[in-house]
Coordinates of C-alpha atoms in Angstrom, one line a residue:
M61 CA 162.0 100.9 27.7
S62 CA 159.2 103.2 29.7
I63 CA 155.6 101.6 30.1
K64 CA 154.9 105.1 28.5
N65 CA 156.6 104.2 25.5
F66 CA 155.0 100.8 25.7
T67 CA 151.4 101.8 25.7
E68 CA 151.9 104.3 23.0
H69 CA 153.5 102.2 21.0
R70 CA 152.3 98.5 21.8
L71 CA 148.9 100.1 22.5
F72 CA 148.8 97.8 25.5
P73 CA 145.7 96.6 24.3
A74 CA 142.7 94.7 24.6
L75 CA 143.1 92.5 27.7
A76 CA 145.2 94.6 29.7
C77 CA 141.9 97.1 30.1
A78 CA 140.0 96.2 33.2
L79 CA 137.4 97.2 35.7
V80 CA 136.7 97.3 39.5
L81 CA 134.1 98.1 42.0
F82 CA 132.1 95.0 41.0
L83 CA 128.5 95.1 42.4
G84 CA 128.2 91.7 44.3
C85 CA 124.6 91.1 43.0
N86 CA 122.3 91.8 40.2
P87 CA 119.6 94.4 41.5
S88 CA 116.8 95.9 39.2
G89 CA 118.2 98.2 36.9
Q90 CA 121.2 96.5 36.2
K91 CA 122.1 94.7 32.8
D92 CA 124.2 91.4 33.0
I93 CA 126.8 91.5 30.2
R94 CA 128.5 88.7 31.4
D95 CA 128.0 87.0 27.8
Y96 CA 129.7 90.2 26.1
Y97 CA 133.1 89.0 27.4
F98 CA 135.4 86.3 26.1
P99 CA 133.3 83.2 25.5
L100 CA 135.5 80.8 28.1
K101 CA 133.4 77.8 27.4
K102 CA 134.6 78.0 23.5
L103 CA 138.1 78.8 24.4
T104 CA 139.5 76.1 26.1
E105 CA 141.2 75.0 22.6
G106 CA 142.8 78.3 22.0
E107 CA 142.0 80.9 19.4
V108 CA 143.6 84.0 17.7
Y109 CA 142.0 87.3 17.6
E110 CA 143.5 89.4 14.9
Y111 CA 143.0 93.4 15.5
R112 CA 143.8 95.7 12.3
P113 CA 144.6 99.2 12.4
I114 CA 141.7 101.3 10.8
G115 CA 142.6 103.7 8.3
Q116 CA 146.4 103.2 9.1
D117 CA 148.3 100.8 6.9
S118 CA 151.9 101.9 8.3
L119 CA 150.9 99.8 11.5
S120 CA 151.2 96.4 11.8
P121 CA 148.1 94.0 13.2
A122 CA 147.8 92.8 16.8
Y123 CA 147.7 89.0 17.5
W124 CA 146.2 87.9 20.7
Y125 CA 145.8 84.4 21.5
Y126 CA 143.5 83.5 24.2
R127 CA 142.8 80.3 25.6
S128 CA 140.6 79.0 28.5
F129 CA 141.1 76.6 31.4
L130 CA 138.4 74.8 33.5
Q131 CA 139.9 73.3 36.2
D132 CA 138.6 72.0 39.3
E133 CA 140.3 74.8 41.2
G134 CA 138.8 77.3 39.1
I135 CA 138.4 78.9 35.8
Y136 CA 140.9 81.0 34.0
L137 CA 141.8 82.8 30.8
T138 CA 145.3 84.0 29.6
G139 CA 145.7 86.4 26.5
T140 CA 149.0 86.6 24.8
Y141 CA 149.8 89.3 22.5
Y142 CA 152.2 88.9 19.7
E143 CA 153.2 91.2 16.4
Y144 CA 154.3 90.0 13.3
D145 CA 157.7 88.0 14.6
L146 CA 155.6 86.0 17.0
N147 CA 157.3 87.2 20.1
P148 CA 155.1 87.8 23.1
L149 CA 155.1 91.1 24.2
Q150 CA 152.2 90.6 27.0
L151 CA 150.8 88.0 28.6
V152 CA 147.5 88.1 31.3
R153 CA 146.1 85.6 33.2
E154 CA 142.7 86.4 34.6
E155 CA 140.0 84.1 36.8
L156 CA 136.8 83.7 36.8
V157 CA 134.6 84.7 40.1
S158 CA 131.1 85.1 40.7
N159 CA 130.7 88.6 39.6
G160 CA 133.2 89.2 36.9
M161 CA 137.0 88.3 35.8
L162 CA 139.8 89.0 38.0
L163 CA 143.6 89.8 36.8
Q164 CA 146.0 87.3 38.4
D165 CA 149.1 88.1 36.7
L166 CA 150.6 90.2 34.2
F167 CA 153.8 90.3 32.5
L168 CA 155.5 92.3 29.5
Y169 CA 158.3 91.1 27.5
V170 CA 161.1 94.1 26.7
P171 CA 164.2 94.0 25.2
D172 CA 167.5 94.4 27.1
S173 CA 170.8 96.2 26.3
T174 CA 171.8 92.8 24.0
G175 CA 168.3 92.4 22.5
R176 CA 166.9 89.9 24.3
Q177 CA 163.9 89.6 25.7
K178 CA 163.2 89.9 29.6
R179 CA 159.9 89.3 31.3
I180 CA 158.6 92.3 33.5
A181 CA 156.2 91.2 35.9
A182 CA 153.5 93.8 36.9
E183 CA 152.5 94.2 40.9
V184 CA 148.6 94.2 40.7
L185 CA 147.3 96.6 42.7
V186 CA 143.6 96.5 41.2
G187 CA 142.9 93.3 39.7
N188 CA 139.5 93.6 38.6
V189 CA 139.0 92.9 34.7
F190 CA 135.2 93.0 33.6
P191 CA 132.3 93.3 35.5
F192 CA 129.5 91.0 34.4
S193 CA 126.5 93.8 35.8
V194 CA 126.3 97.3 34.6
S195 CA 124.2 100.5 34.8
D196 CA 123.9 104.1 33.6
S197 CA 124.9 105.1 37.3
S198 CA 127.2 102.2 38.2
G199 CA 130.0 104.9 38.2
I200 CA 134.0 104.5 37.3
F201 CA 135.4 101.3 37.0
L202 CA 139.5 101.6 38.0
Y203 CA 142.1 99.2 36.9
K204 CA 146.1 99.8 38.4
V205 CA 149.2 98.0 37.8
R206 CA 152.7 98.9 38.7
F207 CA 156.1 98.0 36.9
D208 CA 159.6 98.1 38.3
F209 CA 161.7 98.3 35.0
P210 CA 165.4 96.8 36.3
N211 CA 167.5 98.2 33.5
E212 CA 166.3 101.9 34.5
T213 CA 167.7 102.6 38.0
G214 CA 164.8 104.1 40.3
N215 CA 162.3 103.9 37.3
T216 CA 158.7 103.1 38.6
T217 CA 155.8 103.2 36.2
T218 CA 152.1 102.9 37.1
L219 CA 149.3 102.5 34.7
I220 CA 145.6 103.5 35.8
K221 CA 142.6 102.9 33.8
N222 CA 139.3 104.1 34.6
R223 CA 136.4 103.2 32.7
R224 CA 132.3 103.7 32.5
Y225 CA 130.0 102.0 30.6
V226 CA 128.1 104.4 28.3
G227 CA 125.6 102.2 26.7
D228 CA 124.4 99.6 24.2
T229 CA 125.5 99.4 20.4
T230 CA 125.8 97.2 17.6
Y231 CA 128.9 95.9 15.9
T232 CA 129.8 94.1 12.5
V233 CA 132.5 91.7 12.7
Q234 CA 133.4 89.9 9.4
G235 CA 129.9 90.7 7.9
N236 CA 127.6 90.0 10.8
S237 CA 126.0 92.6 13.1
Y238 CA 126.2 91.8 16.7
D239 CA 124.5 93.3 19.8
A240 CA 128.0 95.3 21.9
V241 CA 128.2 97.2 25.0
R242 CA 130.3 100.4 24.9
F243 CA 133.2 101.8 27.5
E244 CA 134.7 105.1 27.4
V245 CA 138.3 104.6 28.7
R246 CA 140.4 107.3 30.6
E247 CA 144.2 106.5 31.0
L248 CA 146.8 108.0 33.3
V249 CA 150.7 106.8 33.3
E250 CA 152.5 107.8 36.3
D251 CA 156.4 107.2 35.2
N252 CA 158.4 107.9 37.9
S253 CA 162.5 108.0 37.6
V254 CA 164.8 109.3 40.2
T255 CA 167.0 111.2 37.5
E256 CA 164.1 112.3 35.3
G257 CA 161.3 113.1 37.7
S258 CA 157.9 112.3 37.3
I259 CA 155.7 112.7 34.2
E260 CA 152.1 111.7 33.9
P261 CA 150.6 111.6 30.4
R262 CA 146.9 111.1 29.9
F263 CA 145.0 109.4 27.5
D264 CA 141.4 108.8 26.6
G265 CA 139.5 106.2 24.4
E266 CA 136.9 103.9 23.8
E267 CA 136.2 100.2 24.1
I268 CA 133.3 97.8 22.8
Y269 CA 132.4 94.2 23.2
A270 CA 130.4 92.3 21.3
K271 CA 128.1 89.7 22.7
G272 CA 129.5 86.0 22.3
I273 CA 133.1 87.1 21.0
G274 CA 134.7 89.8 23.3
L275 CA 136.8 92.8 22.6
V276 CA 136.1 94.1 19.1
Y277 CA 137.2 97.6 18.8
Y278 CA 139.5 99.5 20.5
R279 CA 140.7 103.3 20.3
K280 CA 143.2 105.4 21.9
N281 CA 143.7 109.3 21.7
L282 CA 147.3 109.8 21.8
G283 CA 147.4 113.7 21.8
A284 CA 146.4 115.0 18.4
Q285 CA 146.5 111.3 17.0
S286 CA 143.9 108.8 17.5
I287 CA 145.0 104.9 16.9
A288 CA 142.1 102.5 16.6
Y289 CA 142.0 98.5 16.4
E290 CA 139.2 96.5 15.4
L291 CA 138.7 92.7 15.1
A292 CA 139.5 91.3 11.8
D293 CA 139.6 87.7 11.9
R294 CA 139.4 84.6 14.2
Y295 CA 141.5 81.4 13.7
P296 CA 143.5 78.7 15.3
M297 CA 147.3 79.2 16.7
E298 CA 148.6 76.8 13.6
Q299 CA 147.5 79.5 11.2
L300 CA 149.0 82.4 12.7
E301 CA 152.2 80.1 12.8
Q302 CA 151.9 79.6 9.0
K303 CA 151.4 83.1 8.3
A304 CA 154.8 83.8 10.3
A305 CA 156.6 81.0 8.3
E306 CA 155.4 82.3 5.5
R307 CA 156.5 85.9 5.9
L308 CA 160.0 84.6 7.3
K309 CA 160.2 83.0 3.6
T310 CA 159.7 85.9 2.0
T311 CA 162.5 88.1 4.1
D312 CA 165.3 85.1 3.1

């Protein structure tokens, strides 16, 4: 399974989104947006963010379980992506630094030829995740990771994302309006195979982060098709496990 297919069908979302070229200080003209990222102090017990597709009922919800760890050696945020069956599909671990969030680890969970999940680790080439200060002139923020897929001889896939802060907005979540910031996203997938050559599909999209919440909306344009998800609910992991158990009962 290539990263191209994974990004198209799994929407390589939320928190795989990342930024680079952090500014080391907050001079005049910079907007401080650290409060628009996920609230680390409130996520020590963990919380599920349920994202639902907009206008496409055939797509399943996306579930991200976020949990922060406030440790002596540092402050970290983990995010695990699930769908209905609660099998993990993606795991990220980020570290809080003075001027943003840094990606430490990224794993994909993909089925092998027997249907069992295998964990594929990314090589983090540019590990910055989210800047704490931006301006209209802050330019492009870069994110870059690479995967080697053992079941596909010679297959190496690199995911590159460019993000650009485009301004402030507001966004409504569960009936409440929040201050928010918008990012334009451009994505390139370099998929290199010894047998099939190289392909480089390109996508663009948008992300919105709400103050005190984090990512509340993301959209990806896949050629003629556009897929968008928005935050619909937040709740403890036990509630998601209960939902999964109820679905299993209905399918028995």
